[in-house]
């Protein structure tokens, strides 16, 4: 049974940092693209960052470029999202996703991912 379990969310102040992690029990994890999406109530889930299966290719939403960094450790079946200089508008539930699509625009589209975590809340106060 595939499971993605996120951790690391919490309540922080603007300007602080958080590091999210996602432990994925996906067979052949190293062959899957991984991504982070986020969602606020009443809005669609939006792409935040994605990383190719080799880890050398990364994609970011314009709103987080330069502040967030996605990485992966294939030996530990884990993907990370380092979030720096957090802003109140980063407040959302953050979801980890895994799939076999590569490149853009596929990796920026939620429906292309087969596996999803339960989400972790990130709240940034001003």
Short mmCIF file of N, CA, C and O in Angstrom, two decimals:
data_model
loop_
_atom_site.label_atom_id
_atom_site.label_comp_id
_atom_site.label_asym_id
_atom_site.label_seq_id
_atom_site.Cartn_x
_atom_site.Cartn_y
_atom_site.Cartn_z
N UNK A 1 0.84 -1.19 0.00
CA UNK A 1 0.00 0.00 0.00
C UNK A 1 0.88 1.24 0.00
O UNK A 1 1.77 1.38 0.82
N UNK A 2 0.63 2.13 -0.96
CA UNK A 2 1.43 3.34 -1.06
C UNK A 2 0.98 4.34 -0.01
O UNK A 2 -0.22 4.58 0.18
N UNK A 3 1.95 4.91 0.68
CA UNK A 3 1.66 5.96 1.67
C UNK A 3 2.67 7.08 1.53
O UNK A 3 3.87 6.82 1.36
N UNK A 4 2.18 8.30 1.60
CA UNK A 4 3.04 9.47 1.67
C UNK A 4 2.68 10.18 2.97
O UNK A 4 1.51 10.53 3.18
N UNK A 5 3.66 10.38 3.81
CA UNK A 5 3.41 10.99 5.12
C UNK A 5 4.25 12.25 5.27
O UNK A 5 5.48 12.18 5.30
N UNK A 6 3.55 13.38 5.34
CA UNK A 6 4.23 14.66 5.50
C UNK A 6 4.45 14.98 6.97
O UNK A 6 3.70 14.53 7.83
N UNK A 7 5.47 15.77 7.21
CA UNK A 7 5.77 16.24 8.56
C UNK A 7 6.48 17.58 8.47
O UNK A 7 7.03 17.92 7.43
N UNK A 8 6.45 18.33 9.57
CA UNK A 8 7.22 19.57 9.63
C UNK A 8 6.41 20.85 9.60
O UNK A 8 6.98 21.93 9.73
N UNK A 9 5.12 20.74 9.41
CA UNK A 9 4.30 21.94 9.39
C UNK A 9 4.19 22.56 10.78
O UNK A 9 4.62 21.97 11.78
N UNK A 10 3.62 23.77 10.84
CA UNK A 10 3.46 24.41 12.12
C UNK A 10 3.10 25.86 11.98
O UNK A 10 2.80 26.34 10.88
N UNK A 11 3.14 26.56 13.10
CA UNK A 11 2.84 27.99 13.16
C UNK A 11 4.13 28.76 13.36
O UNK A 11 4.87 28.50 14.32
N UNK A 12 4.41 29.67 12.43
CA UNK A 12 5.62 30.47 12.51
C UNK A 12 5.28 31.93 12.21
O UNK A 12 4.17 32.23 11.77
N UNK A 13 6.25 32.79 12.43
CA UNK A 13 6.07 34.21 12.12
C UNK A 13 6.65 34.52 10.74
O UNK A 13 7.52 33.78 10.24
N UNK A 14 6.19 35.59 10.16
CA UNK A 14 6.72 36.03 8.88
C UNK A 14 8.24 36.20 8.97
O UNK A 14 8.74 36.74 9.95
N UNK A 15 8.92 35.69 7.96
CA UNK A 15 10.37 35.75 7.93
C UNK A 15 11.06 34.50 8.45
O UNK A 15 12.26 34.31 8.22
N UNK A 16 10.31 33.67 9.14
CA UNK A 16 10.88 32.43 9.68
C UNK A 16 11.03 31.37 8.59
O UNK A 16 10.61 31.57 7.44
N UNK A 17 11.60 30.24 8.99
CA UNK A 17 11.80 29.11 8.08
C UNK A 17 11.14 27.86 8.63
O UNK A 17 10.96 27.71 9.84
N UNK A 18 10.78 26.97 7.71
CA UNK A 18 10.28 25.64 8.06
C UNK A 18 10.83 24.65 7.04
O UNK A 18 11.07 25.02 5.89
N UNK A 19 10.98 23.42 7.48
CA UNK A 19 11.39 22.37 6.56
C UNK A 19 10.37 21.25 6.62
O UNK A 19 10.19 20.62 7.67
N UNK A 20 9.70 21.03 5.52
CA UNK A 20 8.75 19.94 5.41
C UNK A 20 9.46 18.69 4.88
O UNK A 20 10.39 18.80 4.08
N UNK A 21 8.99 17.55 5.33
CA UNK A 21 9.50 16.30 4.81
C UNK A 21 8.33 15.39 4.43
O UNK A 21 7.24 15.53 4.96
N UNK A 22 8.60 14.48 3.51
CA UNK A 22 7.58 13.54 3.05
C UNK A 22 8.23 12.18 2.88
O UNK A 22 9.09 12.02 2.01
N UNK A 23 7.83 11.25 3.70
CA UNK A 23 8.32 9.87 3.60
C UNK A 23 7.35 9.09 2.74
O UNK A 23 6.16 9.01 3.05
N UNK A 24 7.87 8.54 1.64
CA UNK A 24 7.01 7.89 0.66
C UNK A 24 7.31 6.40 0.56
O UNK A 24 8.43 6.01 0.26
N UNK A 25 6.30 5.61 0.79
CA UNK A 25 6.46 4.16 0.64
C UNK A 25 6.02 3.76 -0.76
O UNK A 25 5.06 2.99 -0.93
N UNK A 26 6.70 4.32 -1.75
CA UNK A 26 6.42 4.04 -3.16
C UNK A 26 7.47 3.08 -3.67
O UNK A 26 8.66 3.32 -3.51
N UNK A 27 7.01 2.01 -4.32
CA UNK A 27 7.95 1.08 -4.93
C UNK A 27 8.74 1.81 -6.03
O UNK A 27 8.15 2.52 -6.83
N UNK A 28 10.03 1.61 -6.01
CA UNK A 28 10.90 2.33 -6.95
C UNK A 28 10.73 3.84 -6.83
O UNK A 28 10.55 4.57 -7.82
N UNK A 29 10.78 4.32 -5.60
CA UNK A 29 10.64 5.76 -5.31
C UNK A 29 11.56 6.58 -6.21
O UNK A 29 11.19 7.63 -6.71
N UNK A 30 12.77 6.07 -6.42
CA UNK A 30 13.77 6.84 -7.15
C UNK A 30 13.38 7.08 -8.61
O UNK A 30 13.96 7.92 -9.28
N UNK A 31 12.38 6.35 -9.10
CA UNK A 31 11.94 6.52 -10.47
C UNK A 31 10.72 7.43 -10.59
O UNK A 31 10.15 7.56 -11.67
N UNK A 32 10.31 8.02 -9.47
CA UNK A 32 9.12 8.87 -9.46
C UNK A 32 9.48 10.33 -9.32
O UNK A 32 10.37 10.69 -8.55
N UNK A 33 8.79 11.17 -10.05
CA UNK A 33 8.85 12.60 -9.81
C UNK A 33 8.06 12.90 -8.54
O UNK A 33 7.05 12.24 -8.25
N UNK A 34 8.54 13.87 -7.80
CA UNK A 34 7.86 14.25 -6.55
C UNK A 34 7.59 15.75 -6.57
O UNK A 34 8.31 16.53 -7.23
N UNK A 35 6.58 16.15 -5.83
CA UNK A 35 6.22 17.57 -5.84
C UNK A 35 5.53 17.95 -4.53
O UNK A 35 5.07 17.09 -3.78
N UNK A 36 5.48 19.23 -4.31
CA UNK A 36 4.69 19.81 -3.22
C UNK A 36 3.64 20.73 -3.83
O UNK A 36 3.95 21.53 -4.71
N UNK A 37 2.43 20.58 -3.34
CA UNK A 37 1.32 21.46 -3.69
C UNK A 37 0.80 22.06 -2.39
O UNK A 37 1.09 21.58 -1.30
N UNK A 38 0.01 23.11 -2.51
CA UNK A 38 -0.62 23.68 -1.33
C UNK A 38 -2.04 24.13 -1.67
O UNK A 38 -2.37 24.37 -2.84
N UNK A 39 -2.84 24.21 -0.63
CA UNK A 39 -4.25 24.55 -0.84
C UNK A 39 -4.78 25.32 0.36
O UNK A 39 -4.50 24.99 1.51
N UNK A 40 -5.54 26.36 0.05
CA UNK A 40 -6.26 27.11 1.07
C UNK A 40 -7.75 26.90 0.82
O UNK A 40 -8.16 26.61 -0.30
N UNK A 41 -8.57 27.05 1.86
CA UNK A 41 -10.01 26.81 1.70
C UNK A 41 -10.61 27.68 0.60
O UNK A 41 -10.33 28.87 0.51
N UNK A 42 -11.40 27.03 -0.24
CA UNK A 42 -12.08 27.75 -1.30
C UNK A 42 -11.28 27.95 -2.56
O UNK A 42 -11.79 28.51 -3.53
N UNK A 43 -10.05 27.46 -2.56
CA UNK A 43 -9.21 27.61 -3.74
C UNK A 43 -8.71 26.26 -4.21
O UNK A 43 -8.68 25.28 -3.46
N UNK A 44 -8.30 26.21 -5.48
CA UNK A 44 -7.76 24.98 -6.03
C UNK A 44 -6.36 24.71 -5.46
O UNK A 44 -5.65 25.64 -5.06
N UNK A 45 -6.01 23.45 -5.49
CA UNK A 45 -4.67 23.07 -5.06
C UNK A 45 -3.67 23.64 -6.07
O UNK A 45 -3.84 23.49 -7.29
N UNK A 46 -2.62 24.28 -5.58
CA UNK A 46 -1.66 24.91 -6.48
C UNK A 46 -0.27 24.31 -6.33
O UNK A 46 0.15 23.92 -5.23
N UNK A 47 0.42 24.27 -7.43
CA UNK A 47 1.77 23.75 -7.49
C UNK A 47 2.72 24.68 -6.73
O UNK A 47 2.63 25.90 -6.87
N UNK A 48 3.63 24.09 -5.97
CA UNK A 48 4.64 24.86 -5.26
C UNK A 48 6.02 24.55 -5.81
O UNK A 48 6.76 25.45 -6.20
N UNK A 49 6.39 23.27 -5.83
CA UNK A 49 7.72 22.88 -6.29
C UNK A 49 7.70 21.42 -6.71
O UNK A 49 6.93 20.63 -6.18
N UNK A 50 8.55 21.07 -7.69
CA UNK A 50 8.64 19.70 -8.15
C UNK A 50 10.09 19.32 -8.40
O UNK A 50 10.93 20.19 -8.67
N UNK A 51 10.37 18.03 -8.31
CA UNK A 51 11.74 17.54 -8.52
C UNK A 51 11.67 16.26 -9.32
O UNK A 51 10.87 15.37 -9.05
N UNK A 52 12.51 16.17 -10.33
CA UNK A 52 12.55 14.99 -11.17
C UNK A 52 13.13 13.79 -10.44
O UNK A 52 13.70 13.91 -9.35
N UNK A 53 13.00 12.61 -11.07
CA UNK A 53 13.39 11.39 -10.37
C UNK A 53 14.88 11.32 -10.10
O UNK A 53 15.31 10.69 -9.14
N UNK A 54 15.66 11.99 -10.89
CA UNK A 54 17.10 12.00 -10.63
C UNK A 54 17.50 13.10 -9.65
O UNK A 54 18.62 13.11 -9.17
N UNK A 55 16.58 14.03 -9.41
CA UNK A 55 16.88 15.10 -8.46
C UNK A 55 17.60 16.28 -9.08
O UNK A 55 17.77 17.31 -8.43
N UNK A 56 18.02 16.17 -10.33
CA UNK A 56 18.76 17.25 -10.93
C UNK A 56 17.91 18.34 -11.54
O UNK A 56 18.39 19.43 -11.83
N UNK A 57 16.63 18.03 -11.73
CA UNK A 57 15.72 18.99 -12.35
C UNK A 57 14.69 19.40 -11.33
O UNK A 57 14.03 18.55 -10.72
N UNK A 58 14.54 20.69 -11.15
CA UNK A 58 13.55 21.20 -10.20
C UNK A 58 12.73 22.31 -10.85
O UNK A 58 13.21 22.99 -11.76
N UNK A 59 11.51 22.45 -10.37
CA UNK A 59 10.62 23.48 -10.86
C UNK A 59 9.97 24.16 -9.65
O UNK A 59 9.71 23.51 -8.65
N UNK A 60 9.70 25.45 -9.80
CA UNK A 60 9.10 26.21 -8.72
C UNK A 60 8.01 27.13 -9.25
O UNK A 60 8.09 27.64 -10.36
N UNK A 61 7.03 27.37 -8.39
CA UNK A 61 6.06 28.41 -8.68
C UNK A 61 6.76 29.76 -8.53
O UNK A 61 7.67 29.90 -7.69
N UNK A 62 6.37 30.71 -9.32
CA UNK A 62 7.00 32.03 -9.27
C UNK A 62 6.91 32.64 -7.87
O UNK A 62 7.82 33.34 -7.43
N UNK A 63 5.83 32.34 -7.17
CA UNK A 63 5.60 32.94 -5.86
C UNK A 63 6.59 32.46 -4.79
O UNK A 63 6.73 33.10 -3.74
N UNK A 64 7.25 31.33 -5.03
CA UNK A 64 8.18 30.80 -4.02
C UNK A 64 9.61 30.74 -4.51
O UNK A 64 10.52 30.40 -3.73
N UNK A 65 9.83 31.05 -5.78
CA UNK A 65 11.17 30.97 -6.35
C UNK A 65 12.13 31.87 -5.58
O UNK A 65 11.83 33.02 -5.28
N UNK A 66 13.28 31.30 -5.21
CA UNK A 66 14.27 32.06 -4.44
C UNK A 66 14.09 31.95 -2.94
O UNK A 66 14.99 32.31 -2.17
N UNK A 67 12.94 31.45 -2.50
CA UNK A 67 12.68 31.28 -1.06
C UNK A 67 12.57 29.82 -0.66
O UNK A 67 12.96 29.44 0.44
N UNK A 68 12.01 29.00 -1.54
CA UNK A 68 11.81 27.58 -1.25
C UNK A 68 12.79 26.72 -2.05
O UNK A 68 13.14 27.07 -3.17
N UNK A 69 13.18 25.60 -1.46
CA UNK A 69 14.06 24.66 -2.14
C UNK A 69 13.54 23.24 -1.94
O UNK A 69 13.33 22.81 -0.79
N UNK A 70 13.32 22.53 -3.04
CA UNK A 70 12.91 21.14 -2.97
C UNK A 70 14.13 20.26 -3.18
O UNK A 70 15.01 20.57 -3.99
N UNK A 71 14.17 19.15 -2.44
CA UNK A 71 15.27 18.20 -2.59
C UNK A 71 14.74 16.80 -2.26
O UNK A 71 13.63 16.66 -1.75
N UNK A 72 15.55 15.82 -2.56
CA UNK A 72 15.12 14.44 -2.28
C UNK A 72 16.32 13.60 -1.87
O UNK A 72 17.45 13.86 -2.28
N UNK A 73 16.03 12.58 -1.07
CA UNK A 73 17.02 11.60 -0.68
C UNK A 73 16.46 10.24 -1.09
O UNK A 73 15.62 9.67 -0.38
N UNK A 74 16.90 9.74 -2.22
CA UNK A 74 16.34 8.49 -2.73
C UNK A 74 16.67 7.30 -1.85
O UNK A 74 15.94 6.31 -1.83
N UNK A 75 17.77 7.37 -1.11
CA UNK A 75 18.13 6.28 -0.21
C UNK A 75 17.15 6.17 0.96
O UNK A 75 17.01 5.10 1.55
N UNK A 76 16.48 7.28 1.28
CA UNK A 76 15.56 7.30 2.41
C UNK A 76 14.11 7.49 1.97
O UNK A 76 13.23 7.70 2.81
N UNK A 77 13.86 7.42 0.65
CA UNK A 77 12.49 7.59 0.13
C UNK A 77 11.84 8.85 0.67
O UNK A 77 10.65 8.84 1.03
N UNK A 78 12.58 9.93 0.70
CA UNK A 78 12.09 11.15 1.32
C UNK A 78 12.31 12.35 0.41
O UNK A 78 13.35 12.46 -0.25
N UNK A 79 11.34 13.23 0.39
CA UNK A 79 11.46 14.49 -0.32
C UNK A 79 11.26 15.60 0.70
O UNK A 79 10.49 15.47 1.65
N UNK A 80 11.98 16.70 0.50
CA UNK A 80 11.97 17.80 1.44
C UNK A 80 11.54 19.09 0.75
O UNK A 80 11.70 19.25 -0.46
N UNK A 81 11.03 20.01 1.56
CA UNK A 81 10.77 21.36 1.08
C UNK A 81 11.27 22.32 2.14
O UNK A 81 10.69 22.42 3.22
N UNK A 82 12.40 22.97 1.85
CA UNK A 82 12.94 23.98 2.74
C UNK A 82 12.28 25.31 2.39
O UNK A 82 12.39 25.77 1.24
N UNK A 83 11.63 25.91 3.36
CA UNK A 83 10.89 27.15 3.12
C UNK A 83 11.51 28.25 3.97
O UNK A 83 11.48 28.18 5.20
N UNK A 84 12.07 29.25 3.32
CA UNK A 84 12.69 30.38 3.99
C UNK A 84 11.90 31.64 3.72
O UNK A 84 11.12 31.71 2.78
N UNK A 85 12.14 32.64 4.54
CA UNK A 85 11.48 33.95 4.37
C UNK A 85 9.99 33.79 4.17
O UNK A 85 9.39 34.36 3.24
N UNK A 86 9.38 33.04 5.04
CA UNK A 86 7.96 32.75 4.90
C UNK A 86 7.11 34.01 5.03
O UNK A 86 7.45 34.94 5.79
N UNK A 87 6.02 34.02 4.27
CA UNK A 87 5.10 35.15 4.25
C UNK A 87 3.71 34.67 4.67
O UNK A 87 3.39 33.49 4.51
N UNK A 88 2.87 35.57 5.16
CA UNK A 88 1.51 35.16 5.53
C UNK A 88 0.77 34.49 4.37
O UNK A 88 -0.02 33.57 4.60
N UNK A 89 1.04 34.90 3.15
CA UNK A 89 0.36 34.30 2.00
C UNK A 89 0.83 32.89 1.69
O UNK A 89 0.28 32.22 0.82
N UNK A 90 1.86 32.42 2.40
CA UNK A 90 2.27 31.02 2.27
C UNK A 90 1.42 30.09 3.14
O UNK A 90 1.56 28.87 3.08
N UNK A 91 0.56 30.67 3.95
CA UNK A 91 -0.30 29.87 4.81
C UNK A 91 -1.20 28.97 3.97
O UNK A 91 -1.91 29.45 3.08
N UNK A 92 -1.16 27.67 4.25
CA UNK A 92 -1.94 26.69 3.49
C UNK A 92 -1.69 25.30 4.06
O UNK A 92 -0.83 25.12 4.92
N UNK A 93 -2.46 24.35 3.57
CA UNK A 93 -2.13 22.95 3.81
C UNK A 93 -1.21 22.51 2.67
O UNK A 93 -1.54 22.70 1.50
N UNK A 94 -0.10 21.95 3.03
CA UNK A 94 0.90 21.53 2.04
C UNK A 94 0.82 20.02 1.85
O UNK A 94 0.83 19.26 2.83
N UNK A 95 0.75 19.62 0.59
CA UNK A 95 0.62 18.21 0.22
C UNK A 95 1.83 17.74 -0.57
O UNK A 95 2.31 18.44 -1.47
N UNK A 96 2.26 16.55 -0.25
CA UNK A 96 3.30 15.87 -1.01
C UNK A 96 2.63 14.99 -2.07
O UNK A 96 1.58 14.39 -1.80
N UNK A 97 3.23 14.94 -3.26
CA UNK A 97 2.65 14.15 -4.34
C UNK A 97 3.74 13.40 -5.08
O UNK A 97 4.87 13.89 -5.21
N UNK A 98 3.39 12.22 -5.59
CA UNK A 98 4.33 11.42 -6.36
C UNK A 98 3.69 10.91 -7.63
O UNK A 98 2.50 10.59 -7.66
N UNK A 99 4.48 10.87 -8.70
CA UNK A 99 3.96 10.39 -9.97
C UNK A 99 5.07 10.05 -10.93
O UNK A 99 6.26 10.17 -10.60
N UNK A 100 4.68 9.65 -12.13
CA UNK A 100 5.67 9.25 -13.14
C UNK A 100 5.78 10.23 -14.29
O UNK A 100 6.58 10.01 -15.20
N UNK A 101 5.04 11.32 -14.26
CA UNK A 101 5.17 12.32 -15.31
C UNK A 101 6.47 13.08 -15.13
O UNK A 101 6.98 13.23 -14.02
N UNK A 102 7.01 13.54 -16.23
CA UNK A 102 8.25 14.30 -16.18
C UNK A 102 8.09 15.59 -16.97
O UNK A 102 7.25 15.70 -17.87
N UNK A 103 8.93 16.56 -16.65
CA UNK A 103 8.95 17.80 -17.40
C UNK A 103 7.75 18.70 -17.11
O UNK A 103 6.88 18.38 -16.31
N UNK A 104 7.73 19.81 -17.75
CA UNK A 104 6.63 20.74 -17.64
C UNK A 104 5.88 20.79 -18.97
O UNK A 104 6.48 20.54 -20.01
N UNK A 105 4.58 21.02 -18.92
CA UNK A 105 3.81 21.44 -17.76
C UNK A 105 3.32 20.32 -16.85
O UNK A 105 2.75 20.60 -15.80
N UNK A 106 3.54 19.05 -17.25
CA UNK A 106 2.94 17.93 -16.52
C UNK A 106 3.23 17.98 -15.02
O UNK A 106 2.34 17.76 -14.20
N UNK A 107 4.47 18.27 -14.67
CA UNK A 107 4.83 18.21 -13.25
C UNK A 107 4.19 19.32 -12.43
O UNK A 107 4.21 19.26 -11.20
N UNK A 108 3.62 20.31 -13.07
CA UNK A 108 2.97 21.40 -12.36
C UNK A 108 1.45 21.20 -12.26
O UNK A 108 0.76 22.07 -11.73
N UNK A 109 0.97 20.08 -12.74
CA UNK A 109 -0.46 19.82 -12.78
C UNK A 109 -0.82 18.72 -11.79
O UNK A 109 -0.31 17.61 -11.87
N UNK A 110 -1.73 19.02 -10.87
CA UNK A 110 -2.04 18.10 -9.78
C UNK A 110 -2.57 16.76 -10.29
O UNK A 110 -2.22 15.71 -9.75
N UNK A 111 -3.41 16.77 -11.31
CA UNK A 111 -4.05 15.54 -11.74
C UNK A 111 -3.08 14.55 -12.37
O UNK A 111 -3.44 13.39 -12.59
N UNK A 112 -1.86 14.96 -12.65
CA UNK A 112 -0.89 14.02 -13.21
C UNK A 112 -0.21 13.17 -12.14
O UNK A 112 0.52 12.23 -12.48
N UNK A 113 -0.46 13.46 -10.88
CA UNK A 113 0.17 12.72 -9.80
C UNK A 113 -0.76 11.62 -9.29
O UNK A 113 -1.95 11.83 -9.08
N UNK A 114 -0.18 10.45 -9.06
CA UNK A 114 -0.97 9.28 -8.66
C UNK A 114 -1.09 9.14 -7.15
O UNK A 114 -2.05 8.56 -6.66
N UNK A 115 -0.10 9.65 -6.43
CA UNK A 115 -0.04 9.41 -4.99
C UNK A 115 -0.01 10.74 -4.25
O UNK A 115 0.71 11.66 -4.65
N UNK A 116 -0.72 10.79 -3.12
CA UNK A 116 -0.83 12.01 -2.33
C UNK A 116 -0.74 11.71 -0.85
O UNK A 116 -1.21 10.67 -0.38
N UNK A 117 -0.13 12.66 -0.13
CA UNK A 117 -0.14 12.58 1.32
C UNK A 117 -1.40 13.21 1.89
O UNK A 117 -2.24 13.72 1.15
N UNK A 118 -1.49 13.19 3.20
CA UNK A 118 -2.69 13.70 3.88
C UNK A 118 -2.60 15.21 4.12
O UNK A 118 -3.60 15.83 4.48
N UNK A 119 -1.43 15.78 3.94
CA UNK A 119 -1.26 17.22 4.10
C UNK A 119 -0.77 17.61 5.48
O UNK A 119 -1.03 16.92 6.48
N UNK A 120 -0.06 18.72 5.52
CA UNK A 120 0.41 19.29 6.79
C UNK A 120 0.17 20.79 6.75
O UNK A 120 0.43 21.45 5.75
N UNK A 121 -0.35 21.33 7.85
CA UNK A 121 -0.73 22.73 7.90
C UNK A 121 0.49 23.60 8.16
O UNK A 121 1.27 23.34 9.09
N UNK A 122 0.61 24.64 7.36
CA UNK A 122 1.62 25.68 7.58
C UNK A 122 0.88 26.99 7.77
O UNK A 122 0.10 27.40 6.90
N UNK A 123 1.12 27.63 8.89
CA UNK A 123 0.48 28.92 9.18
C UNK A 123 1.56 29.95 9.48
O UNK A 123 2.41 29.73 10.35
N UNK A 124 1.53 31.04 8.74
CA UNK A 124 2.52 32.11 8.89
C UNK A 124 1.79 33.36 9.38
O UNK A 124 0.94 33.90 8.68
N UNK A 125 2.15 33.80 10.57
CA UNK A 125 1.50 34.99 11.12
C UNK A 125 2.31 36.23 10.78
O UNK A 125 3.53 36.17 10.62
N UNK A 126 1.61 37.34 10.67
CA UNK A 126 2.29 38.60 10.30
C UNK A 126 2.79 39.34 11.52
O UNK A 126 2.49 39.01 12.64
#
